[in-house]
PDB file of C-alpha atoms in Angstrom:
ATOM      1  CA  MET A   1       3.798 -12.289  -2.095  1.00  0.00           C
ATOM      2  CA  LEU A   2      -0.178 -11.408  -1.482  1.00  0.00           C
ATOM      3  CA  THR A   3      -0.547  -8.028  -1.153  1.00  0.00           C
ATOM      4  CA  PRO A   4      -4.313  -7.019   1.143  1.00  0.00           C
ATOM      5  CA  VAL A   5      -6.164  -4.213   0.245  1.00  0.00           C
ATOM      6  CA  LEU A   6      -8.896  -2.372   1.277  1.00  0.00           C
ATOM      7  CA  GLU A   7     -11.392  -0.361  -1.416  1.00  0.00           C
ATOM      8  CA  ILE A   8     -13.996   1.677   0.495  1.00  0.00           C
ATOM      9  CA  GLY A   9     -16.536   2.814  -1.152  1.00  0.00           C
ATOM     10  CA  GLY A  10     -19.655   5.019  -0.415  1.00  0.00           C
ATOM     11  CA  THR A  11     -21.861   2.412   1.378  1.00  0.00           C
ATOM     12  CA  HIS A  12     -19.471  -0.373   1.452  1.00  0.00           C
ATOM     13  CA  VAL A  13     -16.220  -1.548   2.393  1.00  0.00           C
ATOM     14  CA  THR A  14     -14.078  -4.811   0.473  1.00  0.00           C
ATOM     15  CA  ALA A  15     -11.141  -6.572   1.542  1.00  0.00           C
ATOM     16  CA  ALA A  16      -9.090  -8.752  -0.852  1.00  0.00           C
ATOM     17  CA  LEU A  17      -5.712 -10.337  -0.912  1.00  0.00           C
ATOM     18  CA  VAL A  18      -3.760  -9.452  -4.032  1.00  0.00           C
ATOM     19  CA  ASP A  19      -1.284 -11.491  -6.414  1.00  0.00           C
ATOM     20  CA  THR A  20       0.319  -8.837  -7.933  1.00  0.00           C
ATOM     21  CA  ALA A  21       2.428 -11.249  -9.799  1.00  0.00           C
ATOM     22  CA  GLU A  22      -0.821 -12.250 -11.958  1.00  0.00           C
ATOM     23  CA  PRO A  23      -2.226  -9.448 -11.282  1.00  0.00           C
ATOM     24  CA  ALA A  24      -5.332 -11.311  -9.924  1.00  0.00           C
ATOM     25  CA  LEU A  25      -7.514 -11.590  -6.656  1.00  0.00           C
ATOM     26  CA  ALA A  26      -5.842 -14.682  -4.979  1.00  0.00           C
ATOM     27  CA  HIS A  27      -8.874 -15.427  -3.084  1.00  0.00           C
ATOM     28  CA  PRO A  28     -12.789 -14.335  -3.401  1.00  0.00           C
ATOM     29  CA  ALA A  29     -13.061 -10.621  -1.804  1.00  0.00           C
ATOM     30  CA  HIS A  30     -14.992  -9.626   1.415  1.00  0.00           C
ATOM     31  CA  ARG A  31     -17.361  -7.001   0.955  1.00  0.00           C
ATOM     32  CA  LEU A  32     -19.192  -5.592   3.782  1.00  0.00           C
ATOM     33  CA  ALA A  33     -21.788  -2.904   4.232  1.00  0.00           C
ATOM     34  CA  LEU A  34     -20.229   0.196   5.916  1.00  0.00           C
ATOM     35  CA  PRO A  35     -21.934   2.743   7.746  1.00  0.00           C
ATOM     36  CA  ALA A  36     -20.957   6.078   5.462  1.00  0.00           C
ATOM     37  CA  GLN A  37     -23.332   8.257   8.147  1.00  0.00           C
ATOM     38  CA  GLY A  38     -22.053   6.500  11.367  1.00  0.00           C
ATOM     39  CA  SER A  39     -19.601   7.681  13.871  1.00  0.00           C
ATOM     40  CA  ALA A  40     -15.871   7.494  13.315  1.00  0.00           C
ATOM     41  CA  ASP A  41     -15.831   4.681  15.454  1.00  0.00           C
ATOM     42  CA  ALA A  42     -18.137   2.856  13.748  1.00  0.00           C
ATOM     43  CA  ILE A  43     -16.652   3.749  10.308  1.00  0.00           C
ATOM     44  CA  LEU A  44     -13.132   2.114  11.400  1.00  0.00           C
ATOM     45  CA  THR A  45     -14.613  -0.701  13.172  1.00  0.00           C
ATOM     46  CA  GLY A  46     -16.452  -1.641   9.962  1.00  0.00           C
ATOM     47  CA  LEU A  47     -12.873  -1.201   7.890  1.00  0.00           C
ATOM     48  CA  ALA A  48     -11.224  -3.192  10.499  1.00  0.00           C
ATOM     49  CA  GLU A  49     -13.840  -6.149  10.861  1.00  0.00           C
ATOM     50  CA  ALA A  50     -13.564  -6.158   6.814  1.00  0.00           C
ATOM     51  CA  ALA A  51      -9.555  -6.055   6.844  1.00  0.00           C
ATOM     52  CA  SER A  52      -9.356  -9.555   9.868  1.00  0.00           C
ATOM     53  CA  ARG A  53     -11.631 -11.511   7.237  1.00  0.00           C
ATOM     54  CA  LEU A  54      -8.127 -11.243   5.312  1.00  0.00           C
ATOM     55  CA  THR A  55      -5.203 -14.166   6.416  1.00  0.00           C
ATOM     56  CA  VAL A  56      -2.085 -11.406   6.333  1.00  0.00           C
ATOM     57  CA  ALA A  57       1.431 -12.121   6.894  1.00  0.00           C
ATOM     58  CA  ASP A  58       3.396  -9.611   9.091  1.00  0.00           C
ATOM     59  CA  GLY A  59       4.800  -6.591   7.772  1.00  0.00           C
ATOM     60  CA  ALA A  60       2.883  -6.463   4.774  1.00  0.00           C
ATOM     61  CA  ALA A  61       2.297  -3.415   2.250  1.00  0.00           C
ATOM     62  CA  TRP A  62      -1.591  -2.485   2.762  1.00  0.00           C
ATOM     63  CA  GLY A  63      -2.933  -0.628  -0.300  1.00  0.00           C
ATOM     64  CA  VAL A  64      -5.915   1.608   0.795  1.00  0.00           C
ATOM     65  CA  ALA A  65      -8.727   3.179  -1.993  1.00  0.00           C
ATOM     66  CA  VAL A  66     -10.457   5.949  -0.410  1.00  0.00           C
ATOM     67  CA  PRO A  67     -12.969   8.057  -2.246  1.00  0.00           C
ATOM     68  CA  GLY A  68     -12.196  12.198  -1.733  1.00  0.00           C
ATOM     69  CA  PRO A  69     -12.112  14.741  -0.243  1.00  0.00           C
ATOM     70  CA  PHE A  70      -9.068  12.800   1.217  1.00  0.00           C
ATOM     71  CA  ASP A  71      -5.502  14.004   2.525  1.00  0.00           C
ATOM     72  CA  TYR A  72      -3.770  10.725   0.655  1.00  0.00           C
ATOM     73  CA  ARG A  73      -0.105  11.781   1.588  1.00  0.00           C
ATOM     74  CA  ARG A  74      -0.927  11.711   5.153  1.00  0.00           C
ATOM     75  CA  GLY A  75      -3.649   9.452   5.765  1.00  0.00           C
ATOM     76  CA  VAL A  76      -5.910  12.085   7.141  1.00  0.00           C
ATOM     77  CA  GLY A  77      -9.755  12.459   6.102  1.00  0.00           C
ATOM     78  CA  LEU A  78     -10.974  16.151   4.985  1.00  0.00           C
ATOM     79  CA  PHE A  79     -14.888  15.093   4.341  1.00  0.00           C
ATOM     80  CA  GLU A  80     -16.816  17.843   4.979  1.00  0.00           C
ATOM     81  CA  GLY A  81     -20.558  18.256   3.229  1.00  0.00           C
ATOM     82  CA  VAL A  82     -20.491  15.236   0.876  1.00  0.00           C
ATOM     83  CA  GLY A  83     -23.217  13.716   2.876  1.00  0.00           C
ATOM     84  CA  LYS A  84     -20.249  10.306   3.839  1.00  0.00           C
ATOM     85  CA  PHE A  85     -17.672   9.783   6.073  1.00  0.00           C
ATOM     86  CA  ASP A  86     -18.342  13.421   7.903  1.00  0.00           C
ATOM     87  CA  SER A  87     -17.219  12.014  10.717  1.00  0.00           C
ATOM     88  CA  LEU A  88     -13.862  11.167   9.633  1.00  0.00           C
ATOM     89  CA  HIS A  89     -13.080  14.837   8.617  1.00  0.00           C
ATOM     90  CA  GLY A  90      -9.909  15.464  10.662  1.00  0.00           C
ATOM     91  CA  VAL A  91      -9.187  12.017  11.704  1.00  0.00           C
ATOM     92  CA  ASP A  92      -5.847  10.165  10.823  1.00  0.00           C
ATOM     93  CA  VAL A  93      -7.051   7.015   9.088  1.00  0.00           C
ATOM     94  CA  GLY A  94      -3.703   5.928   9.137  1.00  0.00           C
ATOM     95  CA  ALA A  95      -2.650   5.840  12.880  1.00  0.00           C
ATOM     96  CA  GLU A  96      -6.433   4.593  13.606  1.00  0.00           C
ATOM     97  CA  LEU A  97      -6.223   1.519  10.743  1.00  0.00           C
ATOM     98  CA  ARG A  98      -2.039   0.562  12.583  1.00  0.00           C
ATOM     99  CA  THR A  99      -3.999   0.086  15.740  1.00  0.00           C
ATOM    100  CA  ARG A 100      -6.919  -1.572  14.256  1.00  0.00           C
ATOM    101  CA  LEU A 101      -6.403  -4.319  11.944  1.00  0.00           C
ATOM    102  CA  PRO A 102      -5.391  -7.065  13.293  1.00  0.00           C
ATOM    103  CA  VAL A 103      -1.718  -7.814  12.046  1.00  0.00           C
ATOM    104  CA  PRO A 104       0.671  -4.264  12.067  1.00  0.00           C
ATOM    105  CA  PRO A 105       1.537  -3.302   8.807  1.00  0.00           C
ATOM    106  CA  ALA A 106       4.778  -2.117   7.256  1.00  0.00           C
ATOM    107  CA  THR A 107       3.123   0.360   5.652  1.00  0.00           C
ATOM    108  CA  LEU A 108      -0.301   1.414   4.341  1.00  0.00           C
ATOM    109  CA  ASP A 109      -0.844   3.105   1.166  1.00  0.00           C
ATOM    110  CA  PHE A 110      -3.547   5.432   0.283  1.00  0.00           C
ATOM    111  CA  LEU A 111      -4.828   6.147  -2.807  1.00  0.00           C
ATOM    112  CA  ASN A 112      -7.905   7.821  -4.728  1.00  0.00           C
ATOM    113  CA  ASP A 113     -10.469   5.160  -5.732  1.00  0.00           C
ATOM    114  CA  ALA A 114     -10.424   6.555  -9.238  1.00  0.00           C
ATOM    115  CA  ASP A 115      -7.035   6.104  -9.080  1.00  0.00           C
ATOM    116  CA  ALA A 116      -6.789   2.521  -7.796  1.00  0.00           C
ATOM    117  CA  PHE A 117      -9.620   1.704 -11.023  1.00  0.00           C
ATOM    118  CA  ALA A 118      -7.366   3.373 -13.840  1.00  0.00           C
ATOM    119  CA  ILE A 119      -3.914   1.687 -12.412  1.00  0.00           C
ATOM    120  CA  GLY A 120      -5.940  -1.931 -11.776  1.00  0.00           C
ATOM    121  CA  GLU A 121      -6.894  -1.155 -16.090  1.00  0.00           C
ATOM    122  CA  TYR A 122      -3.651  -0.463 -16.369  1.00  0.00           C
ATOM    123  CA  ALA A 123      -1.879  -3.387 -14.560  1.00  0.00           C
ATOM    124  CA  ALA A 124      -4.031  -5.897 -15.751  1.00  0.00           C
ATOM    125  CA  GLY A 125      -7.517  -4.212 -18.051  1.00  0.00           C
ATOM    126  CA  ALA A 126      -8.248  -2.306 -20.915  1.00  0.00           C
ATOM    127  CA  ALA A 127      -5.344   0.359 -20.439  1.00  0.00           C
ATOM    128  CA  ARG A 128      -2.725  -2.286 -20.141  1.00  0.00           C
ATOM    129  CA  GLY A 129       0.333  -1.800 -22.619  1.00  0.00           C
ATOM    130  CA  HIS A 130      -0.555   2.189 -23.043  1.00  0.00           C
ATOM    131  CA  ALA A 131       1.846   4.799 -21.946  1.00  0.00           C
ATOM    132  CA  ARG A 132      -0.394   7.588 -21.404  1.00  0.00           C
ATOM    133  CA  ALA A 133      -3.778   6.557 -20.218  1.00  0.00           C
ATOM    134  CA  VAL A 134      -6.972   8.450 -19.369  1.00  0.00           C
ATOM    135  CA  CYS A 135      -9.918   6.861 -17.316  1.00  0.00           C
ATOM    136  CA  VAL A 136     -13.504   8.042 -16.654  1.00  0.00           C
ATOM    137  CA  THR A 137     -15.667   6.447 -14.329  1.00  0.00           C
ATOM    138  CA  LEU A 138     -19.523   7.444 -15.324  1.00  0.00           C
ATOM    139  CA  GLY A 139     -22.127   6.781 -12.159  1.00  0.00           C
ATOM    140  CA  THR A 140     -23.499   9.206  -9.339  1.00  0.00           C
ATOM    141  CA  GLY A 141     -20.169  11.647 -10.641  1.00  0.00           C
ATOM    142  CA  VAL A 142     -17.402  11.416 -12.959  1.00  0.00           C
ATOM    143  CA  GLY A 143     -14.246   9.907 -11.850  1.00  0.00           C
ATOM    144  CA  SER A 144     -10.942  10.387 -13.691  1.00  0.00           C
ATOM    145  CA  ALA A 145      -7.583   9.468 -13.634  1.00  0.00           C
ATOM    146  CA  PHE A 146      -4.375  10.681 -16.199  1.00  0.00           C
ATOM    147  CA  LEU A 147      -1.585   7.752 -15.650  1.00  0.00           C
ATOM    148  CA  ASP A 148       2.062   8.139 -16.989  1.00  0.00           C
ATOM    149  CA  HIS A 149       3.222   4.028 -17.191  1.00  0.00           C
ATOM    150  CA  GLY A 150       0.419   3.950 -14.497  1.00  0.00           C
ATOM    151  CA  VAL A 151       1.142   6.970 -12.639  1.00  0.00           C
ATOM    152  CA  PRO A 152      -1.217   9.636 -11.705  1.00  0.00           C
ATOM    153  CA  VAL A 153      -0.855  13.020 -12.633  1.00  0.00           C
ATOM    154  CA  GLY A 154      -2.985  15.469 -10.704  1.00  0.00           C
ATOM    155  CA  SER A 155      -1.081  18.379 -11.968  1.00  0.00           C
ATOM    156  CA  GLY A 156       1.216  20.355 -14.510  1.00  0.00           C
ATOM    157  CA  PRO A 157      -0.209  22.076 -17.864  1.00  0.00           C
ATOM    158  CA  LEU A 158      -1.375  18.928 -19.092  1.00  0.00           C
ATOM    159  CA  VAL A 159      -4.315  17.633 -16.840  1.00  0.00           C
ATOM    160  CA  PRO A 160      -7.149  19.184 -15.265  1.00  0.00           C
ATOM    161  CA  PRO A 161      -6.971  20.522 -11.670  1.00  0.00           C
ATOM    162  CA  ASP A 162      -6.097  17.781  -9.636  1.00  0.00           C
ATOM    163  CA  GLY A 163      -6.400  16.006 -12.708  1.00  0.00           C
ATOM    164  CA  SER A 164      -9.981  15.238 -11.870  1.00  0.00           C
ATOM    165  CA  ALA A 165     -12.567  15.419 -14.443  1.00  0.00           C
ATOM    166  CA  HIS A 166     -15.352  16.665 -12.229  1.00  0.00           C
ATOM    167  CA  LEU A 167     -13.841  19.817 -11.757  1.00  0.00           C
ATOM    168  CA  LEU A 168     -14.381  20.981 -15.772  1.00  0.00           C
ATOM    169  CA  ALA A 169     -17.563  22.786 -17.194  1.00  0.00           C
ATOM    170  CA  TYR A 170     -19.588  22.524 -20.004  1.00  0.00           C
ATOM    171  CA  GLY A 171     -22.408  24.834 -21.082  1.00  0.00           C
ATOM    172  CA  GLY A 172     -21.105  27.280 -17.976  1.00  0.00           C
ATOM    173  CA  LYS A 173     -22.062  24.733 -15.426  1.00  0.00           C
ATOM    174  CA  PRO A 174     -19.864  21.955 -13.775  1.00  0.00           C
ATOM    175  CA  LEU A 175     -19.611  18.359 -16.341  1.00  0.00           C
ATOM    176  CA  GLU A 176     -21.467  16.476 -14.146  1.00  0.00           C
ATOM    177  CA  ASP A 177     -24.561  18.337 -14.043  1.00  0.00           C
ATOM    178  CA  THR A 178     -24.637  17.265 -17.513  1.00  0.00           C
ATOM    179  CA  VAL A 179     -23.077  13.542 -17.062  1.00  0.00           C
ATOM    180  CA  SER A 180     -24.071  11.975 -14.318  1.00  0.00           C
ATOM    181  CA  ARG A 181     -27.054   9.784 -12.925  1.00  0.00           C
ATOM    182  CA  ARG A 182     -28.113  12.697 -11.288  1.00  0.00           C
ATOM    183  CA  GLY A 183     -28.013  15.236 -14.145  1.00  0.00           C
ATOM    184  CA  ILE A 184     -29.187  12.530 -17.129  1.00  0.00           C
ATOM    185  CA  ARG A 185     -32.284  11.719 -14.674  1.00  0.00           C
ATOM    186  CA  ALA A 186     -32.726  15.196 -14.453  1.00  0.00           C
ATOM    187  CA  ALA A 187     -32.971  15.880 -18.348  1.00  0.00           C
ATOM    188  CA  TYR A 188     -35.045  13.602 -19.048  1.00  0.00           C
ATOM    189  CA  THR A 189     -37.296  14.499 -16.428  1.00  0.00           C
ATOM    190  CA  ARG A 190     -37.549  18.236 -18.463  1.00  0.00           C
ATOM    191  CA  ALA A 191     -37.053  16.854 -21.712  1.00  0.00           C
ATOM    192  CA  VAL A 192     -41.008  14.670 -21.024  1.00  0.00           C
ATOM    193  CA  ALA A 193     -42.162  17.613 -18.985  1.00  0.00           C
ATOM    194  CA  ALA A 194     -42.648  14.427 -16.287  1.00  0.00           C
ATOM    195  CA  GLY A 195     -44.803  15.306 -12.986  1.00  0.00           C
ATOM    196  CA  PRO A 196     -44.803  14.367  -9.425  1.00  0.00           C
ATOM    197  CA  GLY A 197     -43.679   9.990  -8.865  1.00  0.00           C
ATOM    198  CA  PRO A 198     -40.041   7.956  -9.811  1.00  0.00           C
ATOM    199  CA  VAL A 199     -37.710   9.316 -12.018  1.00  0.00           C
ATOM    200  CA  PRO A 200     -36.633   6.882 -14.841  1.00  0.00           C
ATOM    201  CA  ASP A 201     -32.750   5.875 -13.577  1.00  0.00           C
ATOM    202  CA  VAL A 202     -30.030   5.827 -16.465  1.00  0.00           C
ATOM    203  CA  ARG A 203     -30.663   2.198 -17.144  1.00  0.00           C
ATOM    204  CA  ASP A 204     -34.295   2.459 -17.693  1.00  0.00           C
ATOM    205  CA  ILE A 205     -33.516   5.740 -19.797  1.00  0.00           C
ATOM    206  CA  ALA A 206     -31.375   3.554 -21.385  1.00  0.00           C
ATOM    207  CA  ALA A 207     -33.532   0.976 -22.188  1.00  0.00           C
ATOM    208  CA  LEU A 208     -36.260   3.627 -23.438  1.00  0.00           C
ATOM    209  CA  ALA A 209     -33.780   4.985 -25.728  1.00  0.00           C
ATOM    210  CA  ARG A 210     -32.886   1.907 -26.820  1.00  0.00           C
ATOM    211  CA  ALA A 211     -36.643   0.853 -28.093  1.00  0.00           C
ATOM    212  CA  GLY A 212     -36.879   4.399 -29.727  1.00  0.00           C
ATOM    213  CA  ASP A 213     -38.180   6.913 -27.650  1.00  0.00           C
ATOM    214  CA  ARG A 214     -36.626  10.190 -29.173  1.00  0.00           C
ATOM    215  CA  SER A 215     -36.747  12.053 -25.831  1.00  0.00           C
ATOM    216  CA  ALA A 216     -34.273   9.768 -24.025  1.00  0.00           C
ATOM    217  CA  ARG A 217     -31.958   9.427 -26.748  1.00  0.00           C
ATOM    218  CA  ILE A 218     -30.998  12.888 -27.399  1.00  0.00           C
ATOM    219  CA  VAL A 219     -30.646  13.381 -23.676  1.00  0.00           C
ATOM    220  CA  LEU A 220     -28.071  10.443 -23.390  1.00  0.00           C
ATOM    221  CA  ASP A 221     -26.521  12.132 -26.840  1.00  0.00           C
ATOM    222  CA  HIS A 222     -26.258  15.308 -25.492  1.00  0.00           C
ATOM    223  CA  ALA A 223     -24.564  13.845 -21.996  1.00  0.00           C
ATOM    224  CA  PHE A 224     -22.254  11.932 -24.088  1.00  0.00           C
ATOM    225  CA  ARG A 225     -20.998  14.380 -26.336  1.00  0.00           C
ATOM    226  CA  ALA A 226     -20.520  16.874 -23.537  1.00  0.00           C
ATOM    227  CA  LEU A 227     -18.426  14.066 -22.095  1.00  0.00           C
ATOM    228  CA  GLY A 228     -16.506  13.939 -25.310  1.00  0.00           C
ATOM    229  CA  GLU A 229     -16.366  18.041 -25.899  1.00  0.00           C
ATOM    230  CA  ALA A 230     -14.948  18.316 -21.953  1.00  0.00           C
ATOM    231  CA  LEU A 231     -12.407  15.921 -22.247  1.00  0.00           C
ATOM    232  CA  ALA A 232     -11.301  16.625 -25.687  1.00  0.00           C
ATOM    233  CA  PRO A 233      -8.167  19.639 -24.926  1.00  0.00           C
ATOM    234  CA  TRP A 234      -6.742  17.384 -22.199  1.00  0.00           C
ATOM    235  CA  LEU A 235      -6.645  14.364 -24.388  1.00  0.00           C
ATOM    236  CA  CYS A 236      -5.439  16.245 -26.699  1.00  0.00           C
ATOM    237  CA  ALA A 237      -2.795  17.818 -24.218  1.00  0.00           C
ATOM    238  CA  PHE A 238      -1.857  14.760 -22.260  1.00  0.00           C
ATOM    239  CA  GLU A 239      -1.214  12.809 -25.569  1.00  0.00           C
ATOM    240  CA  ALA A 240      -3.382  10.105 -24.619  1.00  0.00           C
ATOM    241  CA  THR A 241      -3.398   6.631 -26.143  1.00  0.00           C
ATOM    242  CA  VAL A 242      -6.698   5.039 -24.676  1.00  0.00           C
ATOM    243  CA  LEU A 243      -9.992   6.453 -23.332  1.00  0.00           C
ATOM    244  CA  VAL A 244     -11.323   3.612 -20.541  1.00  0.00           C
ATOM    245  CA  VAL A 245     -14.040   4.597 -19.127  1.00  0.00           C
ATOM    246  CA  GLY A 246     -16.422   2.512 -16.295  1.00  0.00           C
ATOM    247  CA  GLY A 247     -18.592   2.858 -13.888  1.00  0.00           C
ATOM    248  CA  SER A 248     -22.424   1.385 -14.495  1.00  0.00           C
ATOM    249  CA  ILE A 249     -23.297   3.803 -17.132  1.00  0.00           C
ATOM    250  CA  ALA A 250     -20.448   2.025 -19.057  1.00  0.00           C
ATOM    251  CA  GLY A 251     -23.178  -0.722 -19.495  1.00  0.00           C
ATOM    252  CA  SER A 252     -24.904   1.363 -21.782  1.00  0.00           C
ATOM    253  CA  TRP A 253     -21.883   1.502 -24.124  1.00  0.00           C
ATOM    254  CA  ASP A 254     -24.160   0.676 -27.171  1.00  0.00           C
ATOM    255  CA  LEU A 255     -24.983   4.256 -26.597  1.00  0.00           C
ATOM    256  CA  VAL A 256     -22.053   5.835 -25.370  1.00  0.00           C
ATOM    257  CA  GLU A 257     -19.210   5.730 -27.567  1.00  0.00           C
ATOM    258  CA  ALA A 258     -21.165   7.075 -30.914  1.00  0.00           C
ATOM    259  CA  PRO A 259     -21.770  10.692 -28.925  1.00  0.00           C
ATOM    260  CA  LEU A 260     -18.811  10.451 -27.172  1.00  0.00           C
ATOM    261  CA  ARG A 261     -16.694  10.067 -30.806  1.00  0.00           C
ATOM    262  CA  VAL A 262     -19.059  13.198 -31.938  1.00  0.00           C
ATOM    263  CA  GLY A 263     -17.919  15.309 -28.663  1.00  0.00           C
ATOM    264  CA  LEU A 264     -14.174  14.713 -29.227  1.00  0.00           C
ATOM    265  CA  ALA A 265     -14.398  15.798 -33.302  1.00  0.00           C
ATOM    266  CA  GLU A 266     -15.180  18.669 -31.504  1.00  0.00           C
ATOM    267  CA  GLY A 267     -11.923  19.396 -29.715  1.00  0.00           C
ATOM    268  CA  PRO A 268      -9.263  21.130 -31.017  1.00  0.00           C
ATOM    269  CA  ASP A 269      -7.866  17.985 -32.862  1.00  0.00           C
ATOM    270  CA  PRO A 270     -10.762  16.556 -34.467  1.00  0.00           C
ATOM    271  CA  ARG A 271      -8.861  13.279 -35.548  1.00  0.00           C
ATOM    272  CA  LEU A 272      -8.634  11.929 -32.000  1.00  0.00           C
ATOM    273  CA  ALA A 273     -12.390  10.932 -32.387  1.00  0.00           C
ATOM    274  CA  HIS A 274     -11.080   8.325 -34.943  1.00  0.00           C
ATOM    275  CA  ARG A 275      -7.642   8.032 -33.867  1.00  0.00           C
ATOM    276  CA  LEU A 276      -8.216   7.443 -29.632  1.00  0.00           C
ATOM    277  CA  PRO A 277      -8.841   3.991 -29.042  1.00  0.00           C
ATOM    278  CA  LEU A 278     -11.997   3.454 -26.750  1.00  0.00           C
ATOM    279  CA  ARG A 279     -12.368   1.275 -24.659  1.00  0.00           C
ATOM    280  CA  THR A 280     -14.858  -0.258 -21.497  1.00  0.00           C
ATOM    281  CA  SER A 281     -13.166  -1.419 -18.257  1.00  0.00           C
ATOM    282  CA  ARG A 282     -12.081  -5.241 -18.311  1.00  0.00           C
ATOM    283  CA  ARG A 283     -11.941  -5.975 -14.969  1.00  0.00           C
ATOM    284  CA  PRO A 284     -14.670  -3.390 -13.211  1.00  0.00           C
ATOM    285  CA  ALA A 285     -15.098  -4.632 -10.304  1.00  0.00           C
ATOM    286  CA  GLU A 286     -12.085  -6.139  -9.789  1.00  0.00           C
ATOM    287  CA  ALA A 287      -9.762  -3.245 -10.960  1.00  0.00           C
ATOM    288  CA  PRO A 288      -9.873  -0.720  -7.887  1.00  0.00           C
ATOM    289  CA  LEU A 289      -8.136  -3.908  -5.609  1.00  0.00           C
ATOM    290  CA  LEU A 290      -5.567  -5.131  -8.061  1.00  0.00           C
ATOM    291  CA  GLY A 291      -4.516  -0.968  -8.790  1.00  0.00           C
ATOM    292  CA  ALA A 292      -4.632   0.060  -4.492  1.00  0.00           C
ATOM    293  CA  ALA A 293      -2.175  -3.568  -4.235  1.00  0.00           C
ATOM    294  CA  TRP A 294      -0.310  -2.713  -7.597  1.00  0.00           C
ATOM    295  CA  TRP A 295       0.448   0.890  -5.656  1.00  0.00           C
ATOM    296  CA  ALA A 296       0.984  -0.574  -2.458  1.00  0.00           C
ATOM    297  CA  ARG A 297       3.335  -3.080  -3.589  1.00  0.00           C
ATOM    298  CA  ARG A 298       5.182  -0.366  -5.751  1.00  0.00           C
ATOM    299  CA  GLY A 299       5.665   1.865  -2.717  1.00  0.00           C
ATOM    300  CA  ALA A 300       7.094  -1.679  -0.919  1.00  0.00           C
ATOM    301  CA  ASP A 301       9.454  -1.847  -3.226  1.00  0.00           C
ATOM    302  CA  GLU A 302      11.022   1.087  -3.419  1.00  0.00           C
ATOM    303  CA  SER A 303      13.328   3.621  -1.091  1.00  0.00           C
ATOM    304  CA  GLY A 304      12.150   7.177   0.387  1.00  0.00           C
ATOM    305  CA  THR A 305       8.493   8.575   0.768  1.00  0.00           C
ATOM    306  CA  ARG A 306       5.750   9.285  -1.825  1.00  0.00           C
ATOM    307  CA  THR A 307       2.260  10.842  -1.576  1.00  0.00           C
ATOM    308  CA  GLY A 308       0.346   8.164  -0.367  1.00  0.00           C
ATOM    309  CA  ARG A 309       2.632   6.358   1.497  1.00  0.00           C
ATOM    310  CA  TRP A 310       1.771   6.004   5.379  1.00  0.00           C
ATOM    311  CA  SER A 311       4.210   4.285   7.423  1.00  0.00           C
TER     312      SER A 311
END
């Protein structure tokens, strides 16, 4: 059975049909622009427009990957002051989609976009075969998911609060002040005492580092070592069997891996730096779609209600 999914990003929505038996996309995905700053009706209309591009069977179980803050159990937006989707604050997105989708769904399973990415990598990517996988995405921020046999763990003593690495601190400040597009660009600007004018993006700073720019290399080394130091205690506590790194910054893996391992060696078990497999995403574009479908299919195959299920 093909499972329909929506992946909601900051500026786009992607709709796809996933063959969960493979798992793989059954057809090319449909990606449409989404007015993140628009009205609730405009955003919901955009989601419905993307969904209408799919040919969906009656009674399908849908998977919907959406960034937080969001009440995944109730399907209600909690966005407020985060710069996107503020008009969905308090909106019952599940109820709205149920009336707007071209074919009424049997269920809607909402899950966090970072969790969807990780589950996709667990189902068909770099985390496949690993019982205790930790996946992080590096870009505008630090997304994360701690998976126990493919199921996100968001509470308890073995994971950070909500399973979220972006809530961790480094040097007394939020980790994202150091490890993020914003943090890396700001650090490079300070390092070279840059005046007014365009600030190089991370890919440009990476290119400068490869070309011998010492300041660029120091900035990147510091950022990824900080990531390793912040994650190390939790990777040990969770007894992770793999760390998968995705997101746009992972494209500079040749500059990420070595300082990341140095940071891991600063944790409670220095052997972690050499023992733990580090992998980059194998399905960076498809993973959130595959993960959303896997989660929806899992929910359809189980009885009862679980976190994220809306029916």
